[in-house]
PDB file of C-alpha atoms and ligand atoms in Angstrom:
ATOM      1  CA  MET O 220       6.341 -11.875 -15.753  1.00  0.00           C
ATOM      2  CA  ASP O 221       9.287 -13.792 -14.182  1.00  0.00           C
ATOM      3  CA  PHE O 222       9.436 -13.171 -10.410  1.00  0.00           C
ATOM      4  CA  LYS O 223      11.358 -15.087  -7.980  1.00  0.00           C
ATOM      5  CA  ASN O 224       9.893 -13.358  -4.707  1.00  0.00           C
ATOM      6  CA  ILE O 225       6.561 -12.063  -5.400  1.00  0.00           C
ATOM      7  CA  LYS O 226       3.506 -13.676  -7.406  1.00  0.00           C
ATOM      8  CA  TYR O 227       1.630 -11.520 -10.108  1.00  0.00           C
ATOM      9  CA  GLU O 228      -1.653 -12.383 -11.089  1.00  0.00           C
ATOM     10  CA  GLN O 229      -4.520 -10.437 -13.180  1.00  0.00           C
ATOM     11  CA  THR O 230      -8.258 -11.181 -13.323  1.00  0.00           C
ATOM     12  CA  GLN O 231      -9.570  -8.592 -15.836  1.00  0.00           C
ATOM     13  CA  GLN O 232      -9.350  -5.223 -14.268  1.00  0.00           C
ATOM     14  CA  LEU O 233      -8.078  -6.418 -11.017  1.00  0.00           C
ATOM     15  CA  VAL O 234      -4.249  -7.348 -10.195  1.00  0.00           C
ATOM     16  CA  SER O 235      -3.038  -8.981  -6.910  1.00  0.00           C
ATOM     17  CA  ILE O 236       0.795  -8.730  -6.180  1.00  0.00           C
ATOM     18  CA  THR O 237       1.606 -11.283  -3.351  1.00  0.00           C
ATOM     19  CA  VAL O 238       4.899 -11.162  -1.435  1.00  0.00           C
ATOM     20  CA  ASN O 239       5.873 -14.325  -1.520  1.00  0.00           C
ATOM     21  CA  ARG O 240       8.471 -15.334   0.765  1.00  0.00           C
ATOM     22  CA  PRO O 241       6.567 -17.335   3.415  1.00  0.00           C
ATOM     23  CA  ALA O 242       9.742 -19.348   4.968  1.00  0.00           C
ATOM     24  CA  LYS O 243      11.085 -15.596   6.024  1.00  0.00           C
ATOM     25  CA  LEU O 244       7.534 -14.395   6.757  1.00  0.00           C
ATOM     26  CA  ASN O 245       7.628 -12.316   3.346  1.00  0.00           C
ATOM     27  CA  ALA O 246      10.467 -10.092   4.764  1.00  0.00           C
ATOM     28  CA  LEU O 247      11.607  -7.556   2.444  1.00  0.00           C
ATOM     29  CA  ASN O 248      14.758  -7.841   0.883  1.00  0.00           C
ATOM     30  CA  ALA O 249      16.329  -5.835  -1.812  1.00  0.00           C
ATOM     31  CA  ALA O 250      15.520  -8.500  -4.820  1.00  0.00           C
ATOM     32  CA  THR O 251      11.828  -8.422  -3.446  1.00  0.00           C
ATOM     33  CA  ILE O 252      11.827  -4.856  -3.303  1.00  0.00           C
ATOM     34  CA  SER O 253      13.035  -4.538  -6.688  1.00  0.00           C
ATOM     35  CA  GLU O 254      10.436  -6.992  -8.387  1.00  0.00           C
ATOM     36  CA  LEU O 255       7.637  -5.058  -6.121  1.00  0.00           C
ATOM     37  CA  HIS O 256       8.845  -1.843  -7.896  1.00  0.00           C
ATOM     38  CA  GLU O 257       8.709  -3.406 -11.509  1.00  0.00           C
ATOM     39  CA  ALA O 258       5.495  -5.145 -10.822  1.00  0.00           C
ATOM     40  CA  PHE O 259       3.655  -2.257  -9.762  1.00  0.00           C
ATOM     41  CA  LYS O 260       5.059  -0.400 -12.607  1.00  0.00           C
ATOM     42  CA  VAL O 261       4.028  -2.910 -15.059  1.00  0.00           C
ATOM     43  CA  ALA O 262       0.310  -2.921 -13.331  1.00  0.00           C
ATOM     44  CA  ASN O 263       0.096   0.890 -13.409  1.00  0.00           C
ATOM     45  CA  MET O 264       1.206   1.101 -17.186  1.00  0.00           C
ATOM     46  CA  ASP O 265      -1.738  -1.438 -18.337  1.00  0.00           C
ATOM     47  CA  LEU O 266      -4.714   0.549 -18.891  1.00  0.00           C
ATOM     48  CA  GLU O 267      -7.111  -2.219 -18.172  1.00  0.00           C
ATOM     49  CA  VAL O 268      -5.952  -2.368 -14.630  1.00  0.00           C
ATOM     50  CA  ARG O 269      -7.844  -0.473 -12.412  1.00  0.00           C
ATOM     51  CA  VAL O 270      -6.912  -1.694  -8.858  1.00  0.00           C
ATOM     52  CA  ILE O 271      -3.935  -3.551  -7.322  1.00  0.00           C
ATOM     53  CA  ILE O 272      -4.498  -5.704  -4.246  1.00  0.00           C
ATOM     54  CA  LEU O 273      -1.205  -6.513  -2.375  1.00  0.00           C
ATOM     55  CA  THR O 274      -0.993  -9.211   0.197  1.00  0.00           C
ATOM     56  CA  GLY O 275       1.324 -11.759   1.563  1.00  0.00           C
ATOM     57  CA  SER O 276       1.665 -15.418   1.200  1.00  0.00           C
ATOM     58  CA  GLY O 277       0.775 -18.042   3.743  1.00  0.00           C
ATOM     59  CA  GLU O 278      -1.492 -17.354   6.678  1.00  0.00           C
ATOM     60  CA  LYS O 279       1.055 -15.895   9.273  1.00  0.00           C
ATOM     61  CA  ALA O 280       2.516 -13.063   7.554  1.00  0.00           C
ATOM     62  CA  PHE O 281       1.594 -10.047   5.491  1.00  0.00           C
ATOM     63  CA  VAL O 282       5.493  -8.681   5.668  1.00  0.00           C
ATOM     64  CA  ALA O 283       7.462  -9.239   8.785  1.00  0.00           C
ATOM     65  CA  GLY O 284       9.857  -6.046   8.105  1.00  0.00           C
ATOM     66  CA  ALA O 285      12.835  -5.496   6.295  1.00  0.00           C
ATOM     67  CA  ASP O 286      14.964  -8.464   5.728  1.00  0.00           C
ATOM     68  CA  ILE O 287      17.102  -7.939   8.906  1.00  0.00           C
ATOM     69  CA  LYS O 288      19.909 -10.375   7.581  1.00  0.00           C
ATOM     70  CA  GLU O 289      20.629  -8.399   4.659  1.00  0.00           C
ATOM     71  CA  PHE O 290      21.355  -5.254   6.587  1.00  0.00           C
ATOM     72  CA  VAL O 291      22.801  -6.344   9.905  1.00  0.00           C
ATOM     73  CA  ARG O 292      26.544  -5.544   8.578  1.00  0.00           C
ATOM     74  CA  PHE O 293      25.596  -1.977   7.065  1.00  0.00           C
ATOM     75  CA  ASN O 294      27.345   1.310   8.088  1.00  0.00           C
ATOM     76  CA  GLN O 295      25.737   4.520   8.442  1.00  0.00           C
ATOM     77  CA  ILE O 296      26.117   5.251   4.394  1.00  0.00           C
ATOM     78  CA  GLU O 297      24.820   1.892   3.700  1.00  0.00           C
ATOM     79  CA  GLY O 298      21.832   2.290   6.034  1.00  0.00           C
ATOM     80  CA  THR O 299      20.749   5.876   4.600  1.00  0.00           C
ATOM     81  CA  GLU O 300      21.097   4.293   1.160  1.00  0.00           C
ATOM     82  CA  LEU O 301      18.751   1.401   1.795  1.00  0.00           C
ATOM     83  CA  ALA O 302      16.089   3.742   3.421  1.00  0.00           C
ATOM     84  CA  THR O 303      16.677   6.037   0.220  1.00  0.00           C
ATOM     85  CA  ARG O 304      16.230   3.411  -2.251  1.00  0.00           C
ATOM     86  CA  GLY O 305      13.412   1.578  -0.227  1.00  0.00           C
ATOM     87  CA  GLN O 306      11.434   4.837  -0.165  1.00  0.00           C
ATOM     88  CA  GLN O 307      12.002   5.849  -3.841  1.00  0.00           C
ATOM     89  CA  LEU O 308      11.304   2.349  -5.620  1.00  0.00           C
ATOM     90  CA  LEU O 309       8.592   1.195  -3.144  1.00  0.00           C
ATOM     91  CA  PHE O 310       6.926   3.258  -0.305  1.00  0.00           C
ATOM     92  CA  ASP O 311       6.872   6.557  -2.326  1.00  0.00           C
ATOM     93  CA  TYR O 312       6.345   5.030  -5.293  1.00  0.00           C
ATOM     94  CA  VAL O 313       3.087   2.992  -4.226  1.00  0.00           C
ATOM     95  CA  GLU O 314       1.533   5.813  -2.394  1.00  0.00           C
ATOM     96  CA  ASN O 315       1.983   8.072  -5.587  1.00  0.00           C
ATOM     97  CA  LEU O 316       0.790   5.403  -8.007  1.00  0.00           C
ATOM     98  CA  GLU O 317      -2.188   6.585 -10.125  1.00  0.00           C
ATOM     99  CA  THR O 318      -3.835   3.021  -9.683  1.00  0.00           C
ATOM    100  CA  PRO O 319      -5.402   2.711  -6.232  1.00  0.00           C
ATOM    101  CA  VAL O 320      -3.473  -0.082  -3.903  1.00  0.00           C
ATOM    102  CA  ILE O 321      -5.434  -1.894  -1.329  1.00  0.00           C
ATOM    103  CA  ALA O 322      -3.207  -3.780   1.213  1.00  0.00           C
ATOM    104  CA  ALA O 323      -4.859  -6.839   2.278  1.00  0.00           C
ATOM    105  CA  VAL O 324      -3.121  -7.524   5.717  1.00  0.00           C
ATOM    106  CA  ASN O 325      -3.228 -11.238   6.317  1.00  0.00           C
ATOM    107  CA  GLY O 326      -1.030 -11.492   9.369  1.00  0.00           C
ATOM    108  CA  PHE O 327       2.235  -9.810  10.891  1.00  0.00           C
ATOM    109  CA  ALA O 328       2.533  -6.411   9.245  1.00  0.00           C
ATOM    110  CA  LEU O 329       5.830  -5.411  11.123  1.00  0.00           C
ATOM    111  CA  GLY O 330       8.303  -2.648  10.415  1.00  0.00           C
ATOM    112  CA  GLY O 331       8.856  -2.241   6.710  1.00  0.00           C
ATOM    113  CA  GLY O 332       5.334  -4.502   6.179  1.00  0.00           C
ATOM    114  CA  LEU O 333       3.231  -2.291   8.043  1.00  0.00           C
ATOM    115  CA  GLU O 334       5.328   0.677   6.406  1.00  0.00           C
ATOM    116  CA  LEU O 335       4.396  -0.921   3.227  1.00  0.00           C
ATOM    117  CA  ALA O 336       0.560  -1.211   4.104  1.00  0.00           C
ATOM    118  CA  MET O 337       0.654   2.043   5.281  1.00  0.00           C
ATOM    119  CA  ALA O 338       1.843   3.346   1.426  1.00  0.00           C
ATOM    120  CA  ALA O 339      -1.002   1.720   0.195  1.00  0.00           C
ATOM    121  CA  HIS O 340      -4.157   3.774  -0.512  1.00  0.00           C
ATOM    122  CA  ILE O 341      -6.519   1.335   1.701  1.00  0.00           C
ATOM    123  CA  ARG O 342      -6.154  -1.309   4.227  1.00  0.00           C
ATOM    124  CA  ILE O 343      -8.156  -4.133   5.016  1.00  0.00           C
ATOM    125  CA  ALA O 344      -7.229  -6.812   7.708  1.00  0.00           C
ATOM    126  CA  SER O 345      -7.861 -10.253   8.759  1.00  0.00           C
ATOM    127  CA  GLU O 346      -8.655 -11.109  12.382  1.00  0.00           C
ATOM    128  CA  ASN O 347      -5.073 -12.399  12.994  1.00  0.00           C
ATOM    129  CA  ALA O 348      -3.116  -9.501  11.724  1.00  0.00           C
ATOM    130  CA  ARG O 349      -0.699  -7.864  14.153  1.00  0.00           C
ATOM    131  CA  PHE O 350       0.870  -4.492  13.700  1.00  0.00           C
ATOM    132  CA  GLY O 351       3.941  -2.687  14.880  1.00  0.00           C
ATOM    133  CA  LEU O 352       6.848  -1.006  14.279  1.00  0.00           C
ATOM    134  CA  PRO O 353       9.566  -2.797  16.345  1.00  0.00           C
ATOM    135  CA  GLU O 354      12.488  -1.167  14.746  1.00  0.00           C
ATOM    136  CA  VAL O 355      13.828   0.419  18.117  1.00  0.00           C
ATOM    137  CA  SER O 356      14.090  -2.950  19.616  1.00  0.00           C
ATOM    138  CA  LEU O 357      16.772  -3.745  16.833  1.00  0.00           C
ATOM    139  CA  GLY O 358      18.588  -0.252  17.363  1.00  0.00           C
ATOM    140  CA  VAL O 359      17.347   1.270  14.496  1.00  0.00           C
ATOM    141  CA  ILE O 360      14.199   3.373  13.839  1.00  0.00           C
ATOM    142  CA  PRO O 361      11.681   2.935  10.958  1.00  0.00           C
ATOM    143  CA  GLY O 362      13.316   3.956   7.751  1.00  0.00           C
ATOM    144  CA  TYR O 363      10.603   3.359   4.953  1.00  0.00           C
ATOM    145  CA  GLY O 364       8.186   6.077   6.088  1.00  0.00           C
ATOM    146  CA  GLY O 365       6.837   4.702   9.229  1.00  0.00           C
ATOM    147  CA  THR O 366       7.617   7.893  11.272  1.00  0.00           C
ATOM    148  CA  GLN O 367       5.689  10.045   8.981  1.00  0.00           C
ATOM    149  CA  ARG O 368       2.895   7.893   7.611  1.00  0.00           C
ATOM    150  CA  LEU O 369       1.931   6.395  10.850  1.00  0.00           C
ATOM    151  CA  PRO O 370       1.194   9.801  12.636  1.00  0.00           C
ATOM    152  CA  GLN O 371      -0.717  10.770   9.746  1.00  0.00           C
ATOM    153  CA  LEU O 372      -3.166   7.681  10.135  1.00  0.00           C
ATOM    154  CA  VAL O 373      -3.272   7.161  13.670  1.00  0.00           C
ATOM    155  CA  GLY O 374      -2.135  10.739  15.464  1.00  0.00           C
ATOM    156  CA  LYS O 375       1.056  11.650  17.021  1.00  0.00           C
ATOM    157  CA  GLY O 376       0.328  10.242  20.347  1.00  0.00           C
ATOM    158  CA  ARG O 377      -0.470   6.574  19.333  1.00  0.00           C
ATOM    159  CA  ALA O 378       2.211   6.743  16.773  1.00  0.00           C
ATOM    160  CA  MET O 379       4.700   7.373  19.422  1.00  0.00           C
ATOM    161  CA  GLU O 380       3.413   5.018  21.523  1.00  0.00           C
ATOM    162  CA  MET O 381       3.843   2.509  18.888  1.00  0.00           C
ATOM    163  CA  ILE O 382       7.398   3.339  17.795  1.00  0.00           C
ATOM    164  CA  LEU O 383       8.595   4.079  21.209  1.00  0.00           C
ATOM    165  CA  THR O 384       7.491   0.809  22.757  1.00  0.00           C
ATOM    166  CA  GLY O 385       8.009  -1.264  19.221  1.00  0.00           C
ATOM    167  CA  GLY O 386       5.033  -3.164  20.505  1.00  0.00           C
ATOM    168  CA  MET O 387       2.343  -4.893  18.306  1.00  0.00           C
ATOM    169  CA  ILE O 388      -1.092  -4.137  18.329  1.00  0.00           C
ATOM    170  CA  SER O 389      -4.090  -6.455  17.334  1.00  0.00           C
ATOM    171  CA  ALA O 390      -6.329  -5.679  14.270  1.00  0.00           C
ATOM    172  CA  GLU O 391      -9.412  -4.853  16.457  1.00  0.00           C
ATOM    173  CA  LYS O 392      -7.052  -2.035  17.797  1.00  0.00           C
ATOM    174  CA  ALA O 393      -5.883  -1.120  14.498  1.00  0.00           C
ATOM    175  CA  LEU O 394      -9.357  -0.572  13.430  1.00  0.00           C
ATOM    176  CA  SER O 395     -10.312   1.562  16.360  1.00  0.00           C
ATOM    177  CA  TYR O 396      -7.278   3.696  15.499  1.00  0.00           C
ATOM    178  CA  GLY O 397      -8.279   4.068  11.833  1.00  0.00           C
ATOM    179  CA  LEU O 398      -4.872   2.168  10.812  1.00  0.00           C
ATOM    180  CA  VAL O 399      -7.165  -0.352   8.726  1.00  0.00           C
ATOM    181  CA  ASN O 400     -10.667   0.157   7.467  1.00  0.00           C
ATOM    182  CA  HIS O 401     -12.047  -3.307   8.084  1.00  0.00           C
ATOM    183  CA  VAL O 402     -11.482  -6.495   9.639  1.00  0.00           C
ATOM    184  CA  VAL O 403     -12.511  -9.570   8.729  1.00  0.00           C
ATOM    185  CA  PRO O 404     -12.330 -13.507   9.033  1.00  0.00           C
ATOM    186  CA  GLN O 405      -8.905 -14.678   6.912  1.00  0.00           C
ATOM    187  CA  ASP O 406     -10.792 -16.699   4.582  1.00  0.00           C
ATOM    188  CA  GLN O 407     -12.731 -13.469   3.550  1.00  0.00           C
ATOM    189  CA  LEU O 408      -9.960 -11.270   3.185  1.00  0.00           C
ATOM    190  CA  LEU O 409      -9.378 -11.610  -0.498  1.00  0.00           C
ATOM    191  CA  VAL O 410     -13.165 -11.591  -1.150  1.00  0.00           C
ATOM    192  CA  GLN O 411     -13.569  -8.405   0.621  1.00  0.00           C
ATOM    193  CA  ALA O 412     -10.784  -6.683  -0.741  1.00  0.00           C
ATOM    194  CA  THR O 413     -12.133  -7.656  -4.248  1.00  0.00           C
ATOM    195  CA  GLU O 414     -15.570  -6.512  -3.449  1.00  0.00           C
ATOM    196  CA  LEU O 415     -14.019  -3.212  -2.389  1.00  0.00           C
ATOM    197  CA  ALA O 416     -11.865  -3.024  -5.634  1.00  0.00           C
ATOM    198  CA  LYS O 417     -14.883  -3.876  -7.541  1.00  0.00           C
ATOM    199  CA  LYS O 418     -16.575  -0.702  -6.148  1.00  0.00           C
ATOM    200  CA  ILE O 419     -13.605   1.622  -7.348  1.00  0.00           C
ATOM    201  CA  VAL O 420     -13.448   0.028 -10.674  1.00  0.00           C
ATOM    202  CA  LYS O 421     -17.049   1.485 -11.197  1.00  0.00           C
ATOM    203  CA  ASN O 422     -15.643   4.772 -11.416  1.00  0.00           C
ATOM    204  CA  ALA O 423     -13.782   6.996 -13.564  1.00  0.00           C
ATOM    205  CA  PRO O 424     -10.252   5.973 -13.602  1.00  0.00           C
ATOM    206  CA  SER O 425      -8.770   9.692 -14.521  1.00  0.00           C
ATOM    207  CA  ALA O 426     -11.023  10.972 -11.592  1.00  0.00           C
ATOM    208  CA  ILE O 427      -9.533   8.167  -9.427  1.00  0.00           C
ATOM    209  CA  SER O 428      -5.931   9.074 -10.011  1.00  0.00           C
ATOM    210  CA  ALA O 429      -6.465  12.813  -9.574  1.00  0.00           C
ATOM    211  CA  ALA O 430      -8.095  12.003  -6.079  1.00  0.00           C
ATOM    212  CA  ILE O 431      -5.077  10.013  -4.922  1.00  0.00           C
ATOM    213  CA  THR O 432      -2.826  12.878  -6.284  1.00  0.00           C
ATOM    214  CA  THR O 433      -4.756  15.454  -4.499  1.00  0.00           C
ATOM    215  CA  VAL O 434      -5.230  13.712  -1.497  1.00  0.00           C
ATOM    216  CA  ASN O 435      -1.470  13.038  -1.113  1.00  0.00           C
ATOM    217  CA  ALA O 436      -0.750  16.805  -1.858  1.00  0.00           C
ATOM    218  CA  GLY O 437      -2.338  17.927   1.569  1.00  0.00           C
ATOM    219  CA  PHE O 438       0.361  15.741   3.315  1.00  0.00           C
ATOM    220  CA  ASP O 439       3.216  17.097   1.324  1.00  0.00           C
ATOM    221  CA  VAL O 440       4.489  20.075   3.079  1.00  0.00           C
ATOM    222  CA  ASN O 441       5.956  21.423  -0.341  1.00  0.00           C
ATOM    223  CA  GLN O 442       2.190  21.740  -1.916  1.00  0.00           C
ATOM    224  CA  ASN O 443      -0.961  23.424  -1.095  1.00  0.00           C
ATOM    225  CA  GLY O 444      -3.474  20.735  -1.438  1.00  0.00           C
ATOM    226  CA  PHE O 445      -6.324  23.081  -1.582  1.00  0.00           C
ATOM    227  CA  GLU O 446      -4.528  24.888  -4.910  1.00  0.00           C
ATOM    228  CA  VAL O 447      -3.659  21.171  -5.960  1.00  0.00           C
ATOM    229  CA  GLU O 448      -7.455  20.401  -5.796  1.00  0.00           C
ATOM    230  CA  LYS O 449      -8.579  23.428  -7.599  1.00  0.00           C
ATOM    231  CA  GLN O 450      -6.521  22.490 -10.686  1.00  0.00           C
ATOM    232  CA  ALA O 451      -6.969  18.891 -10.650  1.00  0.00           C
ATOM    233  CA  PHE O 452     -10.804  19.316 -10.348  1.00  0.00           C
ATOM    234  CA  GLY O 453     -10.455  21.774 -13.386  1.00  0.00           C
ATOM    235  CA  SER O 454      -8.343  19.315 -15.606  1.00  0.00           C
ATOM    236  CA  CYS O 455     -11.157  16.645 -14.969  1.00  0.00           C
ATOM    237  CA  PHE O 456     -13.622  18.767 -16.927  1.00  0.00           C
ATOM    238  CA  GLY O 457     -11.258  18.116 -20.197  1.00  0.00           C
ATOM    239  CA  THR O 458     -11.509  14.235 -20.029  1.00  0.00           C
ATOM    240  CA  ALA O 459     -13.505  11.830 -21.823  1.00  0.00           C
ATOM    241  CA  ASP O 460     -14.267  10.305 -18.053  1.00  0.00           C
ATOM    242  CA  PHE O 461     -16.280  13.577 -17.365  1.00  0.00           C
ATOM    243  CA  LYS O 462     -18.152  13.549 -20.453  1.00  0.00           C
ATOM    244  CA  GLU O 463     -19.130   9.819 -20.137  1.00  0.00           C
ATOM    245  CA  GLY O 464     -19.936  10.136 -16.406  1.00  0.00           C
ATOM    246  CA  THR O 465     -22.315  13.216 -16.835  1.00  0.00           C
ATOM    247  CA  ASN O 466     -23.742  12.088 -20.108  1.00  0.00           C
ATOM    248  CA  ALA O 467     -24.631   8.725 -18.288  1.00  0.00           C
ATOM    249  CA  PHE O 468     -26.282  10.510 -15.469  1.00  0.00           C
ATOM    250  CA  LEU O 469     -28.257  12.728 -17.603  1.00  0.00           C
ATOM    251  CA  ASN O 470     -29.415   9.812 -19.825  1.00  0.00           C
ATOM    252  CA  LYS O 471     -30.368   7.775 -16.783  1.00  0.00           C
ATOM    253  CA  ARG O 472     -27.839   5.125 -17.668  1.00  0.00           C
ATOM    254  CA  LYS O 473     -24.940   3.559 -16.174  1.00  0.00           C
ATOM    255  CA  ALA O 474     -21.412   5.035 -16.974  1.00  0.00           C
ATOM    256  CA  ASN O 475     -18.966   2.954 -18.994  1.00  0.00           C
ATOM    257  CA  PHE O 476     -15.454   4.005 -18.144  1.00  0.00           C
TER     258      PHE O 476
HETATM  259  N1  COA Q 263      14.064 -10.507   8.474  1.00  0.00           N
HETATM  260  C1  COA Q 263      14.633 -11.565   7.993  1.00  0.00           C
HETATM  261  N2  COA Q 263      14.010 -12.913   8.403  1.00  0.00           N
HETATM  262  C2  COA Q 263      12.771 -12.673   9.332  1.00  0.00           C
HETATM  263  C3  COA Q 263      12.280 -11.609   9.455  1.00  0.00           C
HETATM  264  C4  COA Q 263      12.886 -10.446   9.055  1.00  0.00           C
HETATM  265  N3  COA Q 263      12.186  -9.229   9.083  1.00  0.00           N
HETATM  266  N4  COA Q 263      11.157 -11.659  10.384  1.00  0.00           N
HETATM  267  C5  COA Q 263      11.145 -13.312  10.293  1.00  0.00           C
HETATM  268  N5  COA Q 263      12.092 -13.598   9.688  1.00  0.00           N
HETATM  269  C6  COA Q 263      12.414 -15.165   9.527  1.00  0.00           C
HETATM  270  C7  COA Q 263      13.202 -15.651  10.880  1.00  0.00           C
HETATM  271  O1  COA Q 263      14.182 -15.446  10.854  1.00  0.00           O
HETATM  272  C8  COA Q 263      12.805 -17.239  10.357  1.00  0.00           C
HETATM  273  O2  COA Q 263      13.867 -17.469   9.720  1.00  0.00           O
HETATM  274  P1  COA Q 263      14.554 -18.991   9.765  1.00  0.00           P
HETATM  275  O3  COA Q 263      13.571 -20.207  10.017  1.00  0.00           O
HETATM  276  O4  COA Q 263      15.420 -19.372   8.829  1.00  0.00           O
HETATM  277  O5  COA Q 263      15.235 -18.843  11.392  1.00  0.00           O
HETATM  278  C9  COA Q 263      11.443 -17.080   9.727  1.00  0.00           C
HETATM  279  O6  COA Q 263      10.974 -15.994   9.250  1.00  0.00           O
HETATM  280  C10 COA Q 263      10.261 -17.408  10.741  1.00  0.00           C
HETATM  281  O7  COA Q 263      10.397 -16.609  11.691  1.00  0.00           O
HETATM  282  P2  COA Q 263      10.421 -16.938  13.554  1.00  0.00           P
HETATM  283  O8  COA Q 263      10.878 -15.778  14.026  1.00  0.00           O
HETATM  284  O9  COA Q 263      10.791 -18.245  13.500  1.00  0.00           O
HETATM  285  O10 COA Q 263       8.696 -17.199  13.593  1.00  0.00           O
HETATM  286  P3  COA Q 263       7.825 -16.776  14.863  1.00  0.00           P
HETATM  287  O11 COA Q 263       6.491 -17.178  14.858  1.00  0.00           O
HETATM  288  O12 COA Q 263       8.683 -17.226  16.119  1.00  0.00           O
HETATM  289  O13 COA Q 263       8.013 -15.093  15.291  1.00  0.00           O
HETATM  290  C11 COA Q 263       7.799 -12.922  14.497  1.00  0.00           C
HETATM  291  C12 COA Q 263       7.300 -14.326  14.464  1.00  0.00           C
HETATM  292  C13 COA Q 263       7.175 -11.992  13.116  1.00  0.00           C
HETATM  293  C14 COA Q 263       7.348 -12.136  15.873  1.00  0.00           C
HETATM  294  C15 COA Q 263       9.234 -12.623  14.390  1.00  0.00           C
HETATM  295  O14 COA Q 263       9.593 -13.560  13.044  1.00  0.00           O
HETATM  296  C16 COA Q 263       9.831 -11.385  14.152  1.00  0.00           C
HETATM  297  O15 COA Q 263      10.054 -10.514  15.298  1.00  0.00           O
HETATM  298  N6  COA Q 263      10.341 -10.916  13.188  1.00  0.00           N
HETATM  299  C17 COA Q 263      11.161  -9.820  13.014  1.00  0.00           C
HETATM  300  C18 COA Q 263      10.129  -8.638  13.071  1.00  0.00           C
HETATM  301  C19 COA Q 263      10.811  -7.025  13.114  1.00  0.00           C
HETATM  302  O16 COA Q 263      11.724  -6.833  13.860  1.00  0.00           O
HETATM  303  N7  COA Q 263      10.658  -6.443  11.843  1.00  0.00           N
HETATM  304  C20 COA Q 263      11.336  -5.318  11.716  1.00  0.00           C
HETATM  305  C21 COA Q 263      12.605  -5.486  10.955  1.00  0.00           C
HETATM  306  S1  COA Q 263      13.226  -3.700  10.429  1.00  0.00           S
END
């Protein structure tokens, strides 16, 4: 695939997508958002791909936010369009992807960078990672879902403090907040993300997708998560994965999904 702003690499069932604008600390411009959308779409459509690892290139930044240069002259309508397009193409898209996404946060995750990490299903960070939503220091607010996903992950009070101060927190604090699941030395980040991915790969892909949909439904005001769960649970019984998983258990062998 011919991408200019990202790298797409596949090793068997794992795909890694790397935001690759290190000179701009991997800031998200419109072209990068389009390429990320395309890359996630391609990976999700490939039935061999079972987990996607998302990271940033270089040792300094995961993603240092939306590209400020690109929106500096926007008016109100363009601002609304920027948030709408970004949420549709990337942030909501990633959150609702059938294939699980692990964000391997290797440095600054600021503004749109933290919002992107929060759209992923699981976050793991290197010790040097720093997290923040500094938008209010620029006279705007988070526009890629940050005002919604941060309180979901860390609670309203902590989210308010991070958003209203615009300050950064360390990887250790992010761990204590539940914003990331693990903190590891930087040279171990992709190793650990891959280990985590391999644990997921062992499980039934149709059940993994159903689990993502159902957990997300609980955070959607238009859905009743318990009802969605009942239906999704029932649907699992009609899958080949269910037959294989239960048959393998009863025959004391490993399931082959
Ligand atoms: N948009 C556009 N360019 C960005 C960027 C962003 N969000 N974040 C960093 N860059 C660019 C810088 O402009 C600089 O480019 P230049 O060399 O052409 O001037 C380059 O990336 C390196 O950044 P620099 O600021 O020199 O690095 P630093 O180590 O001094 O500081 C940060 C690192 C992350 C603290 C600082 O870059 C920063 O505050 N970035 C903006 C974060 C932000 O507000 N994000 C939310 C946007 S809504």
